[in-house]
Coordinates of C-alpha atoms in Angstrom, one line a residue:
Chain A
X622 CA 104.1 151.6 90.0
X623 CA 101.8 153.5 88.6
X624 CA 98.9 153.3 90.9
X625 CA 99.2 157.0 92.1
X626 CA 98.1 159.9 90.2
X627 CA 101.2 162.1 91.4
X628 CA 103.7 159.4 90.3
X629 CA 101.8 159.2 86.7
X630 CA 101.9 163.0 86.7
X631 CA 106.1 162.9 88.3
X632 CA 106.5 160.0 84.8
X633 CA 105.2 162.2 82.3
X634 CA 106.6 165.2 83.4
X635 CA 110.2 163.2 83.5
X636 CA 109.4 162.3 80.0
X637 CA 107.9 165.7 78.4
X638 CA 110.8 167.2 79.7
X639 CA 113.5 165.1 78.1
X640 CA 111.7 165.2 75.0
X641 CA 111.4 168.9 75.0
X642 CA 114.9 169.3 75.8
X643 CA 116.4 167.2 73.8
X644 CA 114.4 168.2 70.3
X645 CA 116.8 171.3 70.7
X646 CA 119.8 169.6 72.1
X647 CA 121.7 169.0 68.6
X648 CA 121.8 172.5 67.6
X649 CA 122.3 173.7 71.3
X650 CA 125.6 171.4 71.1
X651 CA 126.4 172.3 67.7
X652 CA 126.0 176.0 68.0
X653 CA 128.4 175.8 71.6
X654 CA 125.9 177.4 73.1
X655 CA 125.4 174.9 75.7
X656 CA 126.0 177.6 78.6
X657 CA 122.9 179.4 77.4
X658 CA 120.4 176.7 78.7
X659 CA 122.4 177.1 82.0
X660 CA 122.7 180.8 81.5
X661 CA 119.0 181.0 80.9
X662 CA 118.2 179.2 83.9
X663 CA 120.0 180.9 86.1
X664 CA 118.4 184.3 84.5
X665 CA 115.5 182.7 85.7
X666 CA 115.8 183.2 88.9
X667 CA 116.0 186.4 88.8
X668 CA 112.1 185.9 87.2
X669 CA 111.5 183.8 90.3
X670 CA 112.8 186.7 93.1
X671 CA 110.6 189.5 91.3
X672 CA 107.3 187.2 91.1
X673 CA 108.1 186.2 94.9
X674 CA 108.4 189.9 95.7
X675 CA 106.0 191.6 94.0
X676 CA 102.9 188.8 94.5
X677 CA 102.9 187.7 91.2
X678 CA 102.2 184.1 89.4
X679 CA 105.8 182.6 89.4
X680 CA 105.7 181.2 86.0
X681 CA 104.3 183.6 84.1
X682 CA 106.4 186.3 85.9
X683 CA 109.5 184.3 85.0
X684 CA 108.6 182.8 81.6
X685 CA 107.7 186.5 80.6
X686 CA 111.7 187.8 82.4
X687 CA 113.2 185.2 80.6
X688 CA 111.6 185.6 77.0
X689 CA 112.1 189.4 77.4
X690 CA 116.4 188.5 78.5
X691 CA 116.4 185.8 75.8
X692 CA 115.4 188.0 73.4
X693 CA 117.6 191.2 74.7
X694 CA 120.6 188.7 74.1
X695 CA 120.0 188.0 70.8
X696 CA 119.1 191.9 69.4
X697 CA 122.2 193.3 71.4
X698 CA 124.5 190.3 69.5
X699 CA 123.5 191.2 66.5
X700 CA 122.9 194.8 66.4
X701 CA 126.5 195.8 68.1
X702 CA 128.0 192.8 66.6
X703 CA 129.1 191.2 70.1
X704 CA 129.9 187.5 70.6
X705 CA 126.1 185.5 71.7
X706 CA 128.8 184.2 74.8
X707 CA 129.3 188.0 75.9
X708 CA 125.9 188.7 75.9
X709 CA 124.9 186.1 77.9
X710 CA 127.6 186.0 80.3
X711 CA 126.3 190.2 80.7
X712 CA 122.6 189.4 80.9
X713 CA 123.5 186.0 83.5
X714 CA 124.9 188.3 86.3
X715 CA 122.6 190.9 86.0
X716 CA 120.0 188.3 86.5
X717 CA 121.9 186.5 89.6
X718 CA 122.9 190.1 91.4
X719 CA 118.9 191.3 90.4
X720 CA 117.9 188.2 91.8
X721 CA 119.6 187.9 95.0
X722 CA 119.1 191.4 95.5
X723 CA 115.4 190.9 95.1
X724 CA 115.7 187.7 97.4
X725 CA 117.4 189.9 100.2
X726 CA 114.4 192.5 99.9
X727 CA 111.5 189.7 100.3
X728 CA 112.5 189.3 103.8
X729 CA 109.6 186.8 104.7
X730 CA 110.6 184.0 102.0
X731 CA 113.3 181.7 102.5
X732 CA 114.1 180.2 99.3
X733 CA 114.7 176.7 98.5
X734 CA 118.1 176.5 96.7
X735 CA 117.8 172.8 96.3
X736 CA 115.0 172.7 94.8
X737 CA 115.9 175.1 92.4
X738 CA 119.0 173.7 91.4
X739 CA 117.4 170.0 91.4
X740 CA 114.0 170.4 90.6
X741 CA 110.9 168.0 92.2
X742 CA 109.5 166.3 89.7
X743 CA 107.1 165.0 92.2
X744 CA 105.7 168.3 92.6
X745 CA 104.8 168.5 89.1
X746 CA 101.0 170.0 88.0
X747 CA 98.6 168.6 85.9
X748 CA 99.0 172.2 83.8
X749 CA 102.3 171.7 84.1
X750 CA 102.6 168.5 82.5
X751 CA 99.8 170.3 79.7
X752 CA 102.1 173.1 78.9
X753 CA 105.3 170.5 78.6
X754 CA 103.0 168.8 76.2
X755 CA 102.5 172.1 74.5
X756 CA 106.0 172.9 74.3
X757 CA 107.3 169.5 73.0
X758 CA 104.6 169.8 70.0
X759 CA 105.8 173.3 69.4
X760 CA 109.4 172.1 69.4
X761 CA 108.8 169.4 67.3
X762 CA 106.9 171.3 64.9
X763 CA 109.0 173.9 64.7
X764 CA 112.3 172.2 63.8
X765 CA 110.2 169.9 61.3
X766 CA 109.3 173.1 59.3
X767 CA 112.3 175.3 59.8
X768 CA 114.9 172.8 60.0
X769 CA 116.5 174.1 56.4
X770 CA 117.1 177.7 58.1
X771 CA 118.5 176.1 61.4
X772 CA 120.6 173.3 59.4
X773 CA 122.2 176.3 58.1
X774 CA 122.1 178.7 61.0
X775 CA 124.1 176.4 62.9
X776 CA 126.5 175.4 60.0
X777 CA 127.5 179.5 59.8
X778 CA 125.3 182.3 60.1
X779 CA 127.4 184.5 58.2
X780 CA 127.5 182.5 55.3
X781 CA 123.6 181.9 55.5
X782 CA 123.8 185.7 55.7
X783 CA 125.1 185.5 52.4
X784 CA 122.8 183.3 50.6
X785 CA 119.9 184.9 51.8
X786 CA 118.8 182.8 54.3
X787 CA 116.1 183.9 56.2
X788 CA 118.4 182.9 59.4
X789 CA 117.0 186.6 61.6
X790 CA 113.6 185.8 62.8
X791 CA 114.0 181.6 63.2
X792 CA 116.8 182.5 65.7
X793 CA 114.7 185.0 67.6
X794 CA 111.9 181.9 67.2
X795 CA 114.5 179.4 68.3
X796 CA 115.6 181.6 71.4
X797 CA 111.9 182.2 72.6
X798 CA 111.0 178.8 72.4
X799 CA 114.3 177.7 73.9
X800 CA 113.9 180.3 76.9
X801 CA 110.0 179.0 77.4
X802 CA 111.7 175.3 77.7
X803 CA 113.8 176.4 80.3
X804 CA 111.6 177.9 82.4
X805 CA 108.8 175.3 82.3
X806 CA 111.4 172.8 82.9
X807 CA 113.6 174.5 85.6
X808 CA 110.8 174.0 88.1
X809 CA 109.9 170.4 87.4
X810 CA 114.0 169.4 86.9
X811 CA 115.6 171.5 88.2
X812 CA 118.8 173.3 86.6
X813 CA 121.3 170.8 86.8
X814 CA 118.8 168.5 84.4
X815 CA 117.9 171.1 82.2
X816 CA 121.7 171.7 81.5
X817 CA 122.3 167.8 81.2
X818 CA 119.3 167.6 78.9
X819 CA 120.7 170.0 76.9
X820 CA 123.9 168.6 76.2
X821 CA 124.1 164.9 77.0
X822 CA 121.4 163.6 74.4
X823 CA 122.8 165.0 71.6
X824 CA 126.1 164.0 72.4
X825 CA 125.3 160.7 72.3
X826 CA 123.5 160.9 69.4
X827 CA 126.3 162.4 67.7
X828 CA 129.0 159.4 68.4
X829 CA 126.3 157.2 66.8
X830 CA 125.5 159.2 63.3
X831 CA 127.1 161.8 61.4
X832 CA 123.3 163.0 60.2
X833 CA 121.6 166.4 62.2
X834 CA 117.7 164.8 61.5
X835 CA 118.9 161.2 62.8
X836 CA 120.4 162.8 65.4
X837 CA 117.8 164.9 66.4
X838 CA 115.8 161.4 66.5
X839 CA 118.4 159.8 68.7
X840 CA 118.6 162.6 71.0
X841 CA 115.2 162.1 71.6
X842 CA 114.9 158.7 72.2
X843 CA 117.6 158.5 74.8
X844 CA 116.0 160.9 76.6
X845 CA 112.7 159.2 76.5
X846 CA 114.5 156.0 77.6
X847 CA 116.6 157.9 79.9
X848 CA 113.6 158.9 81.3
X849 CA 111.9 155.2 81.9
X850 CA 115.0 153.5 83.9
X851 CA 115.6 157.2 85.7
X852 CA 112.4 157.1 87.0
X853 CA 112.7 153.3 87.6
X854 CA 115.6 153.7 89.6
X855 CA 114.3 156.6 91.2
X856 CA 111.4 154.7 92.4
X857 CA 113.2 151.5 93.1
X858 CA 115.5 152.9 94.9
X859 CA 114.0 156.0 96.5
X860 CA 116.1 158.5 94.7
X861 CA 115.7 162.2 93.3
X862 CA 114.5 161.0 89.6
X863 CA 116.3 163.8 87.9
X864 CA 119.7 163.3 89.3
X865 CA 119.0 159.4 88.4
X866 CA 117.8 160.7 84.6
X867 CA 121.5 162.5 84.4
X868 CA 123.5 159.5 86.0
X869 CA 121.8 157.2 83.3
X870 CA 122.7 159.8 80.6
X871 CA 126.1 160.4 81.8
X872 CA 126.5 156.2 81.6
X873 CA 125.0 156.3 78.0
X874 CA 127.1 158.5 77.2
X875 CA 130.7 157.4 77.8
X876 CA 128.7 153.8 76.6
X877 CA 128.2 155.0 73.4
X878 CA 132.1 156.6 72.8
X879 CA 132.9 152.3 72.8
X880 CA 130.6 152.7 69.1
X881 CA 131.6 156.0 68.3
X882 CA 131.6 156.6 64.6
Chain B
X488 CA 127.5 196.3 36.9
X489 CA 129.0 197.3 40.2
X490 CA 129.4 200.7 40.9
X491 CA 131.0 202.2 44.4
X492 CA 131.2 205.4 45.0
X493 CA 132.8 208.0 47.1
X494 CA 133.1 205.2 49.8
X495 CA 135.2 205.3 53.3
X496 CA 135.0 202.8 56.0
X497 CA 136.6 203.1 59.3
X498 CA 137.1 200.7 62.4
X499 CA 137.3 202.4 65.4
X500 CA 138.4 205.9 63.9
X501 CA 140.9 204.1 61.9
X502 CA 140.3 204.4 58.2
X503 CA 140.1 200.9 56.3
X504 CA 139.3 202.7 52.9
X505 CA 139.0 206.5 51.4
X506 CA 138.2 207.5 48.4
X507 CA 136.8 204.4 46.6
X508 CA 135.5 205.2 43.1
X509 CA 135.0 201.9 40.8
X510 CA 132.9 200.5 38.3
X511 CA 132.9 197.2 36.9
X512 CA 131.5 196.1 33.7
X513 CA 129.6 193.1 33.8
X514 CA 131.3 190.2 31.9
X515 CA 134.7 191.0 33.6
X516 CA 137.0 189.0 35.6
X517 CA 138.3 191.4 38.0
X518 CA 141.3 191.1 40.3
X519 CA 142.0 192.7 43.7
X520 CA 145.4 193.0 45.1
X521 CA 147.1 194.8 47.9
X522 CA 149.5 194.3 50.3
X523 CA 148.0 192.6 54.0
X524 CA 145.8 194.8 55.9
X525 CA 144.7 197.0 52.5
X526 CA 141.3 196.7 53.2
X527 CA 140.7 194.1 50.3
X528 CA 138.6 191.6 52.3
X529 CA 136.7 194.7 54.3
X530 CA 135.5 195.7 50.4
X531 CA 134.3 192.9 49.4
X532 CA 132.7 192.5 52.4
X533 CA 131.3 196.6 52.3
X534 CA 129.6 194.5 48.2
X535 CA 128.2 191.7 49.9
X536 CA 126.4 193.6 52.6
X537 CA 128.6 192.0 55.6
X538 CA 129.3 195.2 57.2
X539 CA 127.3 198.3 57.6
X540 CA 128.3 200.9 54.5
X541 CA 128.4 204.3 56.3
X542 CA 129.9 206.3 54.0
X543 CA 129.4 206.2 50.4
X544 CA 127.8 204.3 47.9
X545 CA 127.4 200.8 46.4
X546 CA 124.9 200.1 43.3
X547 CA 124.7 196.7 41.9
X548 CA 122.8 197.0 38.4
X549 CA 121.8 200.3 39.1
X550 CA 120.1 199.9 42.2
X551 CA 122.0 200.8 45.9
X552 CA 123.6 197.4 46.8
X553 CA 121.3 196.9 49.9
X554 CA 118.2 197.1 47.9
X555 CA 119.9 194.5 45.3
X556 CA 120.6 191.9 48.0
X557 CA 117.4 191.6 49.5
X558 CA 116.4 189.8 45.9
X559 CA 119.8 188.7 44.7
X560 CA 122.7 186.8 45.8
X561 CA 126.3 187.1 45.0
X562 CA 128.1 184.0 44.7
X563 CA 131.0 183.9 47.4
X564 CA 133.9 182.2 48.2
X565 CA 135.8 182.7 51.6
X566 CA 139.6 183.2 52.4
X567 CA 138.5 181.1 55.1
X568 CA 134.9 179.2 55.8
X569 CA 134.4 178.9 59.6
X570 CA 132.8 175.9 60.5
X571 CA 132.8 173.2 63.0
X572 CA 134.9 170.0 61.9
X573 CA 132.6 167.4 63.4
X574 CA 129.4 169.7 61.8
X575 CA 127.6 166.9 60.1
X576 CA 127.3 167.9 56.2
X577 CA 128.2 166.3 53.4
X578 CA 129.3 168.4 50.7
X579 CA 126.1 167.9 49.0
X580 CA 124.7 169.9 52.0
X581 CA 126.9 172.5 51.9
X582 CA 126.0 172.9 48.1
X583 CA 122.6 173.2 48.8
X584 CA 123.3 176.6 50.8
X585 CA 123.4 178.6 47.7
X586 CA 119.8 177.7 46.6
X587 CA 118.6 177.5 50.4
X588 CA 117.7 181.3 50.2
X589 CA 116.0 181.2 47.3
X590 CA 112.9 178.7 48.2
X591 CA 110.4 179.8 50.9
X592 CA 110.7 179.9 54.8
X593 CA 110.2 176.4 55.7
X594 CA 110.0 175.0 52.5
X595 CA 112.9 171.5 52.1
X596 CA 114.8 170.4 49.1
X597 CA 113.4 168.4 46.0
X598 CA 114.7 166.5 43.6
X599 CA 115.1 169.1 41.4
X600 CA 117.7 171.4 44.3
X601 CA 119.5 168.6 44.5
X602 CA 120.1 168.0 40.7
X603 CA 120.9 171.7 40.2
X604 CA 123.8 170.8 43.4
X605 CA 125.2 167.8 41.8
X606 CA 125.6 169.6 38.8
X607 CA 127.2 172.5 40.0
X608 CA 129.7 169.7 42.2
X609 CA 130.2 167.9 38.7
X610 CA 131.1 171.7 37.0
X611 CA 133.8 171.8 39.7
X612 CA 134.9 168.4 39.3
X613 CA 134.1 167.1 42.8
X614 CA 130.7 165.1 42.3
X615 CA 132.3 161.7 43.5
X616 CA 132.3 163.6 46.8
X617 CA 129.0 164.8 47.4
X618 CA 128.3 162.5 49.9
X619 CA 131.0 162.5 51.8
X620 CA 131.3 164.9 55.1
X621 CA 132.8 168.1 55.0
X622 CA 135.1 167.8 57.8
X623 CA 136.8 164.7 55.9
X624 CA 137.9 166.8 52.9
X625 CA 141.0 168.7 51.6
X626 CA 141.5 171.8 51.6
X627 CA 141.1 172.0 48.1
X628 CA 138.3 169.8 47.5
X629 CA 136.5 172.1 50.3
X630 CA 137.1 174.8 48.1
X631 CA 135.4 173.3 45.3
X632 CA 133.0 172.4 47.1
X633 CA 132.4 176.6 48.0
X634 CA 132.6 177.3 44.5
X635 CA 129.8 174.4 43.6
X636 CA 127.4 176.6 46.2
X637 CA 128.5 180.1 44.9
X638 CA 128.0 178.8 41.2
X639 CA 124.6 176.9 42.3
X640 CA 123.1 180.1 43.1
X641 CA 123.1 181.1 39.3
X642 CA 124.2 184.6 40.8
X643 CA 125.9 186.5 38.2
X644 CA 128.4 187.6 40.0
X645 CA 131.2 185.7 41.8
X646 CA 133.7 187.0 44.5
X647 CA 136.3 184.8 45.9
X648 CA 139.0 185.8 48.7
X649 CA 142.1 184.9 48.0
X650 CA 141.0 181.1 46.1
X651 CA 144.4 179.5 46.5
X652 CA 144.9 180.2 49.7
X653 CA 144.6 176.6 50.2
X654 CA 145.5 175.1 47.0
X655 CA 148.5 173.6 45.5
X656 CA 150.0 175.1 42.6
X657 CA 148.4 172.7 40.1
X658 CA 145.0 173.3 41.6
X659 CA 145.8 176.7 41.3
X660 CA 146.1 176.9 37.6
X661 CA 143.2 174.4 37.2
X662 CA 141.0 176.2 39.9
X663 CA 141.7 179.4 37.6
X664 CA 141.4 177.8 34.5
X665 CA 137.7 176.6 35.7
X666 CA 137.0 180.5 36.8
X667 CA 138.0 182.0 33.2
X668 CA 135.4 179.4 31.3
X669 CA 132.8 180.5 33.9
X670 CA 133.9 183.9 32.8
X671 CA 134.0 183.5 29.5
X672 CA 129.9 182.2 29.6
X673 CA 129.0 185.8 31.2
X674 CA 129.7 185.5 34.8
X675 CA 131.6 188.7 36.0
X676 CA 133.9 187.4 38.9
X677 CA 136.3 189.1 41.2
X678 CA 138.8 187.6 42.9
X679 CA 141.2 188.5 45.7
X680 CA 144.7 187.4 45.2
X681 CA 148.1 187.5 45.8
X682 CA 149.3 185.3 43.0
X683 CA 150.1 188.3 40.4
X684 CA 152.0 185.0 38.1
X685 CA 148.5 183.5 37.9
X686 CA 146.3 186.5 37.8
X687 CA 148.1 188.2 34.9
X688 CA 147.2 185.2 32.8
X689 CA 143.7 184.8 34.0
X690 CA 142.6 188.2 34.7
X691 CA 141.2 191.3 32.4
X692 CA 140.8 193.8 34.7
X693 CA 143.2 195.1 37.8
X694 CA 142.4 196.7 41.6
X695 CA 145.5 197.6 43.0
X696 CA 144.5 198.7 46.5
X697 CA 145.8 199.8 49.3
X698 CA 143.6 202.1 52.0
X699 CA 142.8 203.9 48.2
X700 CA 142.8 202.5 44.8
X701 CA 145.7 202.9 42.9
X702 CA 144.7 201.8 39.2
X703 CA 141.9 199.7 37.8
X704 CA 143.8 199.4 34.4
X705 CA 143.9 196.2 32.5
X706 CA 146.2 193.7 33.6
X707 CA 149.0 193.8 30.8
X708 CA 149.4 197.1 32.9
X709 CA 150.9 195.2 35.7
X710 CA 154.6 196.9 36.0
X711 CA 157.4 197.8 38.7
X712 CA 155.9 200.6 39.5
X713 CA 151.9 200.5 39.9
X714 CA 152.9 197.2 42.1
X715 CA 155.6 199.8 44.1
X716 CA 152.9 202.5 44.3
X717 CA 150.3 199.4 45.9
X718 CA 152.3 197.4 48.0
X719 CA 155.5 199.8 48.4
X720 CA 158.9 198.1 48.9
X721 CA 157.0 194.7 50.7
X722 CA 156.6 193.3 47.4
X723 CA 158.7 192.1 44.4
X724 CA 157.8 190.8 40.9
X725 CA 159.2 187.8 40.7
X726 CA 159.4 186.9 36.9
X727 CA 160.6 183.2 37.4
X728 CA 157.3 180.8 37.9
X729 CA 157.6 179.1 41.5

């Protein structure tokens, strides 16, 4: 199965990206902010238009547009105290009407929609794969040493306010490192994935314990096994892998309300 | 000691509060009252640094409130704690909060945190529950629970919004009864309330508010008519405990 280099490269991207993902997913789902990994996405392509149009490397362009939105969401949220859900719902159709009216000014690209919203994981880079590597440490590590100040960012930021909690720059940390996820994954995945990936592990996780770390755990490891039978499938059956990864989750998931504590 | 100021707050052109002048001694058990929409909960929330102080001024100790934060916490209980009903924390957890602030950026909980917590649970007679999940709790052991983490914080001062908002009567007087002994060992507390039968027993010093202060005399002051000149003909003494 794995006799080709593109299909070892296609498996580990499928697998980096779940992981990534789904270190965040529990506090994604728990903060209901599960519309800002779409949301994000979506911003992204308005990264994608300018890079296309003005000649420039499409993932830096983009990772750069959606850090710089990302982090416009969460200064206006907090410094004009306006719901996170406003914000984003502002900055996510600037982004689509900046994007498609960058799209309609780069007359000599036709872009692939499909792509975009599904991703090719077969397409994937070897630097690619390196910076989902990257990004999976970095998650990992940084909800290992900050999970305290997210634990209680997500519980109720005002009441962290309170105690002192240093809640300020681990959300702007949390945001960054969210928005880099997104856009490293959108191209591999796709952002019908990226959204599932965001949501789907940690739901399961959380019908099986009523603890964030185990849950953080379990999020993780169905999207790693998710990842193994999607890509099975996928290659059994001659299938796009990440629309098999999501139909696997999606089965996991209403498996796991039958043991639903 | 808390001292305001000269202090008005306005939302949206509308003024909340005008005229605020206080100061409370440390070591006393202060109550606010007013009738709905006073701008009670908007003061407290002015103390804890919760919303932005535009005009005016707040010292805690001597030093302007904002200053005084950045070091020190005040211990505080909610009307009302938003949270999430599946969040998964156990009381224990929640307890925690109030020290959480106090150790280092990424630093976790010992041994010794979570001694300090079950102490403060067992000081608010809810210990047996520390492990349970906060969305499977009462009302009132919740609130217990909020009072563990605002005592756990060793802050010296404790502000609670309206306490028995969601207790029963005999949790009231119990709940009350817990807040004077915390008193009477040096912790200056001020509490929102309603409940002027409870307060007048409890209590040693008196806000009457409503958009200004009224009085701030001690609470054998409580008559018909500094309660007529605060909450004008929508509220009655009732003499008769309910």
């Amino acid at each position: 199965m794995f006799s080709f280099s593109f299909l070892v490269y296609a498996f580990l991207g499928a697998l980096l990206s779940g992981i990534s993902l789904a270190v965040f997913a529990p506090f994604v789902t728990l903060r209901r902010i599960s519309y800002l990994g779409e949301a994000l996405s979506h911003i992204a392509f308005a990264g994608i238009a300018l890079a296309i149009l003005a000649g420039l490397n499409l993932t830096v362009t983009t990772l750069i547009f959606v850090m710089l939105i990302a982090l416009g969401i969460t200064l206006l949220a907090k410094k004009h105290n306006i719901q996170e859900s406003n914000t984003i719902t502002i900055f996510l159709s600037l982004s689509m009407a900046l994007g498609i009216i960058l799209i309609s000014l780069s007359k000599n690209y036709s872009f692939d929609l499909a792509s975009y919203l599904f991703g090719n994981v077969l397409l994937i880079t070897r630097n690619e794969i390196i910076a989902l590597a990257v990004l999976s440490v970095l998650n990992i590590a940084f909800v290992c040493f900050f999970y305290k100040e997210l634990f209680y960012l997500t519980y109720n930021p005002v009441m962290a306010k309170v105690y002192r909690i240093k809640t300020d720059l681990v959300n702007l940390i949390f945001m960054l490192l969210l928005a880099a996820n997104i856009v490293i994954n959108v191209k591999s995945a796709g952002i019908i994935l990226v959204t599932a990936q965001l949501i789907l592990p940690a739901v399961i996780a959380f019908n099986l314990v009523h603890r964030l770390s185990k849950a953080i755990v379990i999020s993780v490891l169905v999207a790693v096994f998710s990842a193994f039978i999607g890509f099975y499938f996928s290659f059994l059956l001659n299938l796009p892998t990440g629309a098999c990864i999501v139909v696997f989750e999606a089965i996991l998931y209403f498996l796991s309300l039958l043991f639903s504590v | 000691m808390i001292q305001i100021k000269d202090l008005q707050y306005k939302i949206n052109g509308k003024i909340i509060l005008e005229d605020i002048f206080l100061e409370l001694a440390e070591g006393e058990f202060a109550a606010i009252i007013g009738p709905n929409g006073a701008g009670k909960s908007t003061l407290v929330k002015l103390i804890l640094g919760l919303l932005e102080l535009k005009e005016g001024s707040i010292f805690i100790d001597g030093v302007e409130h904002y200053s005084w934060l950045k070091n020190n916490t005040i211990g505080y209980l909610p009307q009302y704690e938003e949270f999430d009903n599946a969040f998964p924390a156990t009381a224990l957890d929640i307890v925690l909060m109030g020290l959480a602030g106090q150790l280092p950026l990424g630093t976790h909980f010992n041994k010794n945190h979570k001694q300090k917590a079950m102490e403060a649970l067992e000081q608010t007679g809810v210990a047996h529950l520390a492990k349970e999940l906060i969305g499977k709790l009462s009302g009132g052991e919740f609130q217990r629970v909020l009072l563990a983490r605002a005592l756990v914080s060793e802050s010296k001062y404790l502000i609670l919004d309206e306490p028995e908002a969601s207790l029963d009567r005999p949790s009231v007087e119990s709940f009350f009864a817990l807040l004077k002994e915390l008193n009477s060992k040096g912790k200056t507390i001020i509490t929102i309330s309603h409940d002027l039968t409870t307060l007048s027993k409890y209590c040693s010093f008196l806000v009457c508010l409503n958009r200004r202060l009224h009085c701030h005399n001690q609470m054998e002051l409580i008559d018909a008519d500094v309660i007529h000149k605060t909450f004008g003909d929508s509220l009655r003494i009732i003499e008769k405990d309910y």
